[in-house]
Amino acid sequence: MNEGKRLHGATVVIMLLTRLKDFIIPIIFVFFVGATGGGIGLFATVALPLLFIFSAVYSLLYWLTYWYRVEDQELHVKQGIFVKKHRYIQRKRVQSFDMSAGILQRMFGLVKVQIETAGGGSEPDVHLIALDRAEAERLRQTLLANPEVTAEDGEVEPAEMTEWEEPETIEPEIEASWSLGFKHLLFAGMTSGGVGLVLSAVLALFSQVDVLLPDAFYETTVGFFLSSTIAFLLFAVFLIAFFAWLISIVITIVKYGQFTVIKRGNDLVISRGLLERKQLTLNVHRITAVRFVTGILRQPFGFTTIYVESKGGGRADEQQSTILVPLVNRRMANDVLGKFLPEFVVEDEVGIKPLPRRALIRYMIRAVVPILVVAVPLSFVLPFGAYALLFVLLGIFLGWARHRNGGFNVSGNYLILQWRLFNLNRAVIPRKRIQAADVTQSPLQRWRRLSTYSVSILSSMSGKSFEIRDITAGRGEDLLAWYSKEGVTPEFSREGEKEKSLI
């Protein structure tokens, strides 16, 4: 049997440098710890060379034993140094083709390719570390070219091909394109909300720094802060938060810089990133839902983010979803979405059916109880801990906002769900993409004549569910009938209607 093709020879160097990069933090830590324990000489003269040699040999063997080829409508991959692994992936099962170029790949003018199938798990099914860009493009066209889609279920069937016959290689013309300008990119960074994550990372880092600091310096620094005034401490906290905010802006710019999305035939090609250039190809027929997410900081300015749920292609840092448009004015969102996915456009005039008033107390309880669990013990333990009880007011407001912004509706064959945790979410889900629908009712909901309606769709990994809590029991049954009996249109006239969605 033909072994196929190897990865580019630079794979050995890229793997070696990647492994050394992964070890850089432990190496620095051991250097500092070793400096206090007298073991740095042994570490530098024995452990480091052994680590380098082991990584180099492993990278070389990995490259020698990794083969891939496309044959008989399938992608064949053979790998494994000691345990041999053969993987066969049918072309019609390929859900996404992710092509990116990190710093190491850029050094050699190469790209990294990740291929996913539905249900492939949290990791890509195929991970090609380094390919020539032309070879990556040829592979992408071979795996994704000429899909024929059945109108009913969206399953993709491959075009007729014989063994070793090359598919049509002519790229379809660009039908639509959109790019994120620098002003919007900067605004996206300023309102990303990532400052919380950066601040958490900074605090976690500082919690470990005391191990590396000399005892005298640590005690002097801590003593200085403990003896400082409240005004100085508040100023210090403000400075830390400010720098965390600046870092989050830089992270957003690096992550979403040069963001573009184009549509070629049935493919959406999403490119982004300044340091690591990523390019993801999604088939529009594999998209199962669209979500509009409006952050708290962006809502007053009328901006939102458009996500797509698809069978493959989701990213872990985006909760297994894919960002189609990072930032767009809400008034223009449907126009932009209509360029790429016109079938998902549901006009604002459709409106959202509000939640019943008797559900308000349940939303407030769910928001306030977690705060009480933390604030009450703090009020007994800390000298000024009683002030933590003021956050109960924030919980009450949050519960009210979640109830006020929650809702649902049906527009033809599309289900619309709207909810808020902190950010405001609105999902548009085609009926034919819903895998299952459920109505559940707890004893307390039964007493209040309420229910929870949830739907499941195929997405990256095993799938994703959306739900709306505490709708009236009758509306839950209406939505269930709409899903199970095509042609049934729920009658919501008895409920009040919000005139317009907030997002």
Coordinates of C-alpha atoms in Angstrom, one line a residue:
M1 CA 0.0 0.0 0.0
N2 CA 1.2 3.5 -0.8
E3 CA 2.4 5.1 2.4
G4 CA 1.3 8.6 1.2
K5 CA 3.0 11.9 2.1
R6 CA 5.1 13.0 5.1
L7 CA 4.8 16.3 6.9
H8 CA 7.3 19.0 6.0
G9 CA 10.8 18.3 7.3
A10 CA 10.6 21.4 9.5
T11 CA 8.2 19.5 11.6
V12 CA 11.1 18.1 13.6
V13 CA 12.4 21.6 14.5
I14 CA 8.9 23.0 15.2
M15 CA 8.0 20.1 17.5
L16 CA 11.3 20.4 19.4
L17 CA 10.9 24.1 19.9
T18 CA 7.3 23.7 20.9
R19 CA 8.2 21.1 23.6
L20 CA 11.0 23.3 24.9
K21 CA 8.5 26.3 25.0
D22 CA 6.1 24.1 27.0
F23 CA 8.9 23.4 29.5
I24 CA 10.1 27.0 29.9
I25 CA 8.0 27.8 33.0
P26 CA 9.0 24.6 34.8
I27 CA 12.6 25.2 33.8
I28 CA 12.5 28.8 35.2
F29 CA 10.9 27.5 38.4
V30 CA 13.5 24.8 38.8
F31 CA 16.3 27.4 38.3
F32 CA 14.9 29.6 41.0
V33 CA 14.2 26.8 43.4
G34 CA 17.5 25.2 42.6
A35 CA 19.3 28.4 43.3
T36 CA 18.2 28.3 46.9
G37 CA 18.8 24.5 47.2
G38 CA 22.2 24.2 45.6
G39 CA 20.9 21.9 42.8
I40 CA 21.2 24.2 39.8
G41 CA 24.5 22.8 38.6
L42 CA 23.2 19.3 38.4
F43 CA 20.0 20.5 36.7
A44 CA 21.9 22.6 34.1
T45 CA 24.5 20.0 33.3
V46 CA 22.4 16.8 33.3
A47 CA 18.6 17.3 33.2
L48 CA 18.5 20.0 30.5
P49 CA 20.7 18.2 28.0
L50 CA 18.7 15.0 28.6
L51 CA 15.5 16.8 28.0
F52 CA 16.8 18.3 24.8
I53 CA 18.0 15.0 23.4
F54 CA 14.8 13.2 24.3
S55 CA 12.7 15.9 22.7
A56 CA 14.8 15.9 19.5
V57 CA 14.7 12.1 19.2
Y58 CA 11.0 11.9 19.8
S59 CA 10.3 14.7 17.2
L60 CA 12.4 12.9 14.6
L61 CA 10.7 9.6 15.2
Y62 CA 7.3 11.3 15.1
W63 CA 8.0 12.8 11.7
L64 CA 9.4 9.5 10.3
T65 CA 6.3 7.6 11.3
Y66 CA 3.6 10.1 10.3
W67 CA 2.0 9.6 6.9
Y68 CA -1.2 10.8 5.3
R69 CA -3.0 10.5 1.9
V70 CA -6.4 11.0 0.3
E71 CA -7.7 7.9 -1.5
D72 CA -11.1 6.4 -2.2
Q73 CA -13.1 9.3 -0.8
E74 CA -11.2 9.0 2.5
L75 CA -8.3 10.7 4.3
H76 CA -5.9 8.0 5.6
V77 CA -3.6 8.9 8.4
K78 CA -0.9 6.5 9.8
Q79 CA 1.1 7.5 12.9
G80 CA 2.7 6.1 16.0
I81 CA 6.2 5.4 17.1
F82 CA 5.6 2.3 19.2
V83 CA 1.8 1.9 19.0
K84 CA 0.8 2.2 15.4
K85 CA -2.5 4.0 14.7
H86 CA -4.4 4.0 11.4
R87 CA -7.3 6.5 11.0
Y88 CA -9.7 6.7 8.1
I89 CA -12.0 9.7 7.7
Q90 CA -14.6 9.9 4.9
R91 CA -14.6 13.2 3.0
K92 CA -18.3 13.7 3.6
R93 CA -17.7 13.5 7.4
V94 CA -15.2 16.3 7.4
Q95 CA -16.9 19.2 9.3
S96 CA -14.2 21.8 9.4
F97 CA -10.7 22.5 8.0
D98 CA -8.7 24.8 10.3
M99 CA -5.5 26.3 8.8
S100 CA -3.2 28.5 11.0
A101 CA 0.3 29.7 11.1
G102 CA 1.9 30.3 14.5
I103 CA 5.2 32.0 15.0
L104 CA 7.1 28.7 14.5
Q105 CA 5.3 27.9 11.3
R106 CA 5.9 31.4 10.0
M107 CA 9.6 31.0 10.5
F108 CA 9.6 28.4 7.8
G109 CA 6.7 29.7 5.7
L110 CA 4.4 26.8 6.6
V111 CA 1.0 26.3 8.1
K112 CA -0.6 24.0 10.6
V113 CA -3.8 22.1 9.7
Q114 CA -6.5 20.7 12.0
I115 CA -9.4 18.7 10.6
E116 CA -12.5 17.9 12.6
T117 CA -15.5 15.6 12.2
A118 CA -18.8 15.7 14.1
G119 CA -18.4 13.9 17.5
G120 CA -14.6 13.9 17.2
G121 CA -14.2 15.1 20.8
S122 CA -12.4 18.1 22.2
E123 CA -9.3 17.5 20.2
P124 CA -9.0 17.7 16.3
D125 CA -9.3 14.3 14.6
V126 CA -6.2 15.1 12.5
H127 CA -3.4 17.5 13.4
L128 CA -0.9 18.2 10.7
I129 CA 1.9 20.2 12.4
A130 CA 3.6 21.7 9.4
L131 CA 2.6 21.7 5.7
D132 CA 3.6 23.8 2.8
R133 CA 0.8 26.3 2.2
A134 CA 0.2 25.1 -1.4
E135 CA -0.1 21.5 -0.2
A136 CA -2.5 22.6 2.6
E137 CA -4.6 24.4 0.0
R138 CA -4.6 21.4 -2.2
L139 CA -5.7 19.2 0.7
R140 CA -8.4 21.6 1.7
Q141 CA -9.9 21.6 -1.8
T142 CA -9.6 17.8 -2.0
L143 CA -11.5 17.3 1.2
L144 CA -14.1 20.1 0.8
A145 CA -14.7 20.5 -2.9
N146 CA -18.0 19.9 -4.7
P147 CA -20.3 19.0 -1.8
E148 CA -23.8 18.0 -2.8
V149 CA -26.3 18.7 0.0
T150 CA -29.6 17.2 0.4
A151 CA -32.2 19.8 1.0
E152 CA -33.8 18.1 4.0
D153 CA -31.1 17.2 6.4
G154 CA -28.1 19.0 5.1
E155 CA -25.9 15.9 5.0
V156 CA -23.1 16.3 2.5
E157 CA -22.5 13.7 -0.1
P158 CA -19.3 13.7 -2.1
A159 CA -19.1 14.1 -5.8
E160 CA -18.4 11.0 -7.9
M161 CA -14.7 10.4 -7.9
T162 CA -12.5 7.5 -9.0
E163 CA -9.3 6.5 -7.3
W164 CA -6.6 9.2 -7.5
E165 CA -8.9 11.4 -9.5
E166 CA -8.3 15.0 -8.5
P167 CA -11.4 17.0 -7.6
E168 CA -12.4 20.3 -9.2
T169 CA -9.6 22.8 -8.1
I170 CA -11.1 26.0 -9.3
E171 CA -11.9 28.2 -6.3
P172 CA -15.4 29.6 -6.4
E173 CA -15.6 33.4 -6.6
I174 CA -16.0 35.4 -3.4
E175 CA -19.7 36.1 -2.9
A176 CA -19.4 38.2 0.2
S177 CA -16.8 39.5 2.5
W178 CA -16.5 41.5 5.8
S179 CA -13.5 42.7 7.8
L180 CA -13.1 44.2 11.2
G181 CA -11.6 47.7 11.1
F182 CA -9.0 48.9 13.6
K183 CA -11.4 51.3 15.3
H184 CA -13.9 48.5 16.0
L185 CA -11.0 46.2 16.9
L186 CA -9.8 48.7 19.5
F187 CA -13.3 49.2 20.8
A188 CA -13.8 45.4 21.0
G189 CA -10.7 45.2 23.2
M190 CA -11.9 48.0 25.4
T191 CA -15.2 46.3 26.0
S192 CA -14.2 42.6 25.8
G193 CA -14.7 41.9 29.5
G194 CA -11.5 39.9 29.5
V195 CA -10.1 42.1 32.2
G196 CA -11.6 39.7 34.8
L197 CA -9.7 36.8 33.4
V198 CA -6.4 38.8 33.2
L199 CA -6.9 40.0 36.7
S200 CA -7.5 36.5 37.9
A201 CA -4.3 35.4 36.2
V202 CA -2.3 38.3 37.7
L203 CA -3.5 37.5 41.2
A204 CA -2.8 33.8 40.7
L205 CA 0.7 34.7 39.6
F206 CA 1.3 37.0 42.6
S207 CA 0.1 34.3 44.9
Q208 CA 3.1 32.1 43.8
V209 CA 5.7 34.9 43.6
D210 CA 6.2 34.9 47.4
V211 CA 8.0 31.6 47.0
L212 CA 10.7 33.2 44.7
L213 CA 11.1 36.4 46.7
P214 CA 13.7 36.7 49.5
D215 CA 12.1 36.6 52.9
A216 CA 13.3 40.1 53.9
F217 CA 11.9 41.8 50.8
Y218 CA 8.6 39.9 51.1
E219 CA 8.1 40.9 54.7
T220 CA 9.0 44.5 54.0
T221 CA 6.6 44.7 51.1
V222 CA 3.7 43.0 52.9
G223 CA 4.4 45.2 56.0
F224 CA 4.3 48.4 53.8
F225 CA 0.9 47.5 52.3
L226 CA -0.6 46.5 55.7
S227 CA 0.4 49.8 57.2
S228 CA -0.9 51.9 54.2
T229 CA -4.1 53.9 54.2
I230 CA -7.3 52.7 52.6
A231 CA -7.0 55.5 50.0
F232 CA -3.6 54.2 49.0
L233 CA -4.8 50.6 48.8
L234 CA -7.8 51.6 46.7
F235 CA -5.4 53.5 44.3
A236 CA -3.2 50.4 44.1
V237 CA -6.2 48.2 43.3
F238 CA -7.2 50.7 40.6
L239 CA -3.7 50.6 39.1
I240 CA -3.7 46.8 39.0
A241 CA -7.2 46.8 37.4
F242 CA -6.1 49.4 34.9
F243 CA -3.1 47.5 33.8
A244 CA -5.1 44.3 33.6
W245 CA -7.6 46.2 31.3
L246 CA -4.7 47.3 29.1
I247 CA -3.4 43.8 28.9
S248 CA -6.9 42.5 27.9
I249 CA -7.0 45.1 25.1
V250 CA -3.6 43.9 23.7
I251 CA -4.7 40.3 23.9
T252 CA -7.9 41.1 22.0
I253 CA -6.0 43.0 19.3
V254 CA -3.5 40.2 18.9
K255 CA -6.2 37.6 18.8
Y256 CA -8.7 39.2 16.4
G257 CA -6.4 41.5 14.4
Q258 CA -6.9 41.4 10.6
F259 CA -10.2 39.6 11.1
T260 CA -11.9 38.8 7.8
V261 CA -14.7 36.5 6.8
I262 CA -15.4 35.6 3.2
K263 CA -18.0 33.4 1.5
R264 CA -17.0 31.1 -1.4
G265 CA -19.8 29.0 -2.6
N266 CA -20.9 26.9 0.4
D267 CA -17.8 27.7 2.4
L268 CA -17.2 30.4 5.0
V269 CA -13.5 31.2 5.4
I270 CA -12.7 33.0 8.7
S271 CA -9.2 34.4 9.1
R272 CA -7.8 36.2 12.1
G273 CA -4.8 36.8 14.3
L274 CA -1.7 38.9 14.3
L275 CA 1.0 36.6 15.8
E276 CA -0.7 33.3 15.0
R277 CA -2.7 33.6 11.7
K278 CA -5.6 31.3 11.8
Q279 CA -8.0 30.3 8.9
L280 CA -11.0 28.2 9.5
T281 CA -13.2 26.9 6.7
L282 CA -16.9 26.0 7.6
N283 CA -19.6 24.7 5.3
V284 CA -22.8 26.7 5.7
H285 CA -24.9 23.6 5.6
R286 CA -23.2 22.3 8.7
I287 CA -24.1 25.4 10.8
T288 CA -26.8 24.5 13.2
A289 CA -27.6 27.8 15.0
V290 CA -26.6 31.4 15.2
R291 CA -26.1 33.3 18.5
F292 CA -26.0 37.1 19.2
V293 CA -24.0 37.8 22.4
T294 CA -24.1 41.3 23.8
G295 CA -21.7 42.0 26.7
I296 CA -22.6 44.2 29.6
L297 CA -20.0 46.9 28.5
R298 CA -21.2 46.8 24.8
Q299 CA -24.9 46.9 25.4
P300 CA -25.1 50.6 26.1
F301 CA -23.3 51.3 22.8
G302 CA -25.5 49.0 20.8
F303 CA -22.8 46.5 19.7
T304 CA -23.0 42.7 19.6
T305 CA -21.0 39.7 18.6
I306 CA -22.3 37.0 16.2
Y307 CA -21.4 33.3 16.9
V308 CA -22.2 30.3 14.9
E309 CA -22.7 26.8 16.2
S310 CA -21.5 24.1 13.7
K311 CA -20.7 20.5 13.5
G312 CA -17.0 21.0 14.0
G313 CA -14.8 24.0 14.1
G314 CA -15.7 25.3 17.6
R315 CA -13.0 26.7 19.8
A316 CA -12.4 25.9 23.5
D317 CA -11.8 29.6 24.4
E318 CA -15.2 30.4 22.7
Q319 CA -17.2 27.7 24.5
Q320 CA -16.9 25.4 21.4
S321 CA -18.6 28.0 19.2
T322 CA -17.1 30.0 16.4
I323 CA -17.1 33.8 16.1
L324 CA -18.4 34.9 12.8
V325 CA -18.4 38.6 13.5
P326 CA -16.5 39.9 16.6
L327 CA -18.2 43.3 16.8
V328 CA -21.0 44.9 14.9
N329 CA -23.6 47.5 15.5
R330 CA -26.9 45.7 16.4
R331 CA -28.8 47.7 13.8
M332 CA -26.4 46.3 11.1
A333 CA -26.2 42.8 12.5
N334 CA -28.9 41.3 10.3
D335 CA -27.4 43.0 7.2
V336 CA -24.0 41.5 7.9
L337 CA -25.5 38.1 8.8
G338 CA -27.6 38.2 5.6
K339 CA -24.4 38.3 3.5
F340 CA -23.2 34.9 4.8
L341 CA -26.2 33.1 6.3
P342 CA -29.4 34.8 5.0
E343 CA -31.5 31.8 6.1
F344 CA -30.7 32.7 9.7
V345 CA -31.9 36.3 9.5
V346 CA -35.0 36.9 11.7
E347 CA -36.1 40.5 11.8
D348 CA -36.4 42.3 15.2
E349 CA -40.1 43.0 14.5
V350 CA -40.8 39.3 15.3
G351 CA -40.2 40.3 18.9
I352 CA -39.7 38.2 22.0
K353 CA -42.5 36.7 24.2
P354 CA -41.7 37.7 27.8
L355 CA -41.6 35.5 30.8
P356 CA -44.6 35.5 33.1
R357 CA -44.5 37.8 36.1
R358 CA -44.9 34.9 38.6
A359 CA -41.5 33.7 37.5
L360 CA -39.7 36.8 38.7
I361 CA -39.3 35.6 42.3
R362 CA -37.6 32.5 41.1
Y363 CA -35.1 34.4 39.0
M364 CA -34.3 36.7 42.0
I365 CA -33.8 33.7 44.4
R366 CA -31.4 32.1 41.9
A367 CA -29.3 35.3 41.7
V368 CA -29.3 36.2 45.4
V369 CA -28.7 32.8 47.1
P370 CA -25.1 32.3 45.7
I371 CA -24.2 35.8 47.0
L372 CA -25.6 35.1 50.5
V373 CA -23.7 31.8 50.6
V374 CA -20.4 33.8 50.3
A375 CA -21.4 37.1 52.0
V376 CA -22.9 35.8 55.2
P377 CA -19.7 33.9 56.3
L378 CA -17.6 36.9 55.3
S379 CA -19.7 39.2 57.5
F380 CA -18.7 37.1 60.6
V381 CA -15.1 36.4 59.7
L382 CA -13.8 39.7 58.3
P383 CA -13.8 43.0 60.3
F384 CA -15.6 44.8 57.5
G385 CA -17.2 41.7 56.0
A386 CA -20.8 43.0 56.6
Y387 CA -20.3 45.3 53.6
A388 CA -20.3 42.2 51.5
L389 CA -24.1 42.0 52.1
L390 CA -24.5 45.0 49.9
F391 CA -23.9 42.7 47.0
V392 CA -27.3 41.3 47.7
L393 CA -28.7 44.4 46.0
L394 CA -26.6 43.6 42.9
G395 CA -28.1 40.1 43.0
I396 CA -31.6 41.4 43.1
F397 CA -30.9 43.7 40.1
L398 CA -29.3 40.8 38.2
G399 CA -32.3 38.5 38.9
W400 CA -34.7 41.3 37.7
A401 CA -32.6 41.8 34.6
R402 CA -32.5 38.1 33.8
H403 CA -36.2 37.8 34.1
R404 CA -36.9 41.0 32.1
N405 CA -34.6 40.0 29.2
G406 CA -35.5 36.3 29.0
G407 CA -38.1 35.2 26.4
F408 CA -38.8 33.1 23.4
N409 CA -40.7 33.1 20.1
V410 CA -41.2 31.2 16.9
S411 CA -40.9 32.6 13.4
G412 CA -41.9 30.1 10.8
N413 CA -39.5 27.2 11.1
Y414 CA -37.1 29.0 13.4
L415 CA -37.0 29.0 17.2
I416 CA -35.8 32.1 19.0
L417 CA -34.6 31.9 22.6
Q418 CA -33.3 34.8 24.6
W419 CA -31.6 34.7 28.0
R420 CA -29.0 36.4 30.2
L421 CA -26.5 35.2 32.7
F422 CA -24.4 38.3 32.6
N423 CA -24.2 38.8 28.8
L424 CA -27.4 39.0 26.8
N425 CA -27.8 36.0 24.5
R426 CA -30.2 35.4 21.6
A427 CA -30.1 32.1 19.7
V428 CA -31.8 31.5 16.3
I429 CA -32.3 27.8 15.7
P430 CA -33.8 26.1 12.6
R431 CA -36.3 23.4 13.5
K432 CA -34.6 20.9 11.2
R433 CA -31.4 21.4 13.2
I434 CA -32.9 20.6 16.5
Q435 CA -32.0 17.1 17.6
A436 CA -34.3 16.9 20.6
A437 CA -36.7 19.1 22.5
D438 CA -37.8 18.7 26.1
V439 CA -40.2 20.2 28.6
T440 CA -39.3 19.6 32.2
Q441 CA -41.2 20.7 35.4
S442 CA -40.0 20.5 39.0
P443 CA -42.4 20.3 41.9
L444 CA -42.0 24.0 42.6
Q445 CA -42.6 24.8 38.9
R446 CA -45.6 22.6 38.9
W447 CA -47.0 24.6 41.9
R448 CA -46.3 27.9 40.0
R449 CA -47.6 26.4 36.7
L450 CA -44.2 27.0 35.1
S451 CA -41.8 24.8 33.0
T452 CA -38.4 24.7 31.4
Y453 CA -38.1 24.3 27.6
S454 CA -34.8 23.0 26.2
V455 CA -33.5 22.0 22.7
S456 CA -30.3 20.1 21.7
I457 CA -28.4 20.7 18.5
L458 CA -25.3 19.1 17.0
S459 CA -22.2 21.2 17.6
S460 CA -18.5 20.7 18.2
M461 CA -17.8 17.7 20.5
S462 CA -21.0 16.0 21.4
G463 CA -23.5 18.8 21.0
K464 CA -25.0 21.8 22.8
S465 CA -28.2 22.6 24.5
F466 CA -30.2 25.8 24.9
E467 CA -33.0 26.3 27.4
I468 CA -35.4 28.9 28.7
R469 CA -36.5 28.6 32.3
D470 CA -39.8 29.3 33.9
I471 CA -42.0 29.9 30.9
T472 CA -45.7 29.1 31.5
A473 CA -46.5 25.4 31.3
G474 CA -48.9 25.9 28.4
R475 CA -46.3 27.7 26.3
G476 CA -43.9 24.8 26.9
E477 CA -46.4 22.4 25.5
D478 CA -47.0 24.7 22.6
L479 CA -43.3 24.8 21.8
L480 CA -43.1 21.1 22.0
A481 CA -46.0 20.7 19.6
W482 CA -44.4 23.1 17.2
Y483 CA -41.2 21.0 17.1
S484 CA -42.9 17.6 16.8
K485 CA -45.7 18.6 14.3
E486 CA -44.5 20.5 11.3
G487 CA -47.1 23.1 10.3
V488 CA -48.2 23.7 13.8
T489 CA -47.9 27.4 14.7
P490 CA -48.1 28.2 18.4
E491 CA -50.7 30.7 19.5
F492 CA -49.0 33.2 21.9
S493 CA -51.7 35.9 21.8
R494 CA -52.6 35.4 25.4
E495 CA -49.1 36.5 26.5
G496 CA -47.8 40.0 26.5
E497 CA -45.2 40.8 23.9
K498 CA -42.0 42.9 24.1
E499 CA -42.1 45.3 21.2
K500 CA -38.4 44.8 20.3
S501 CA -35.5 42.7 21.3
L502 CA -32.8 44.4 23.4
I503 CA -30.0 43.0 21.4

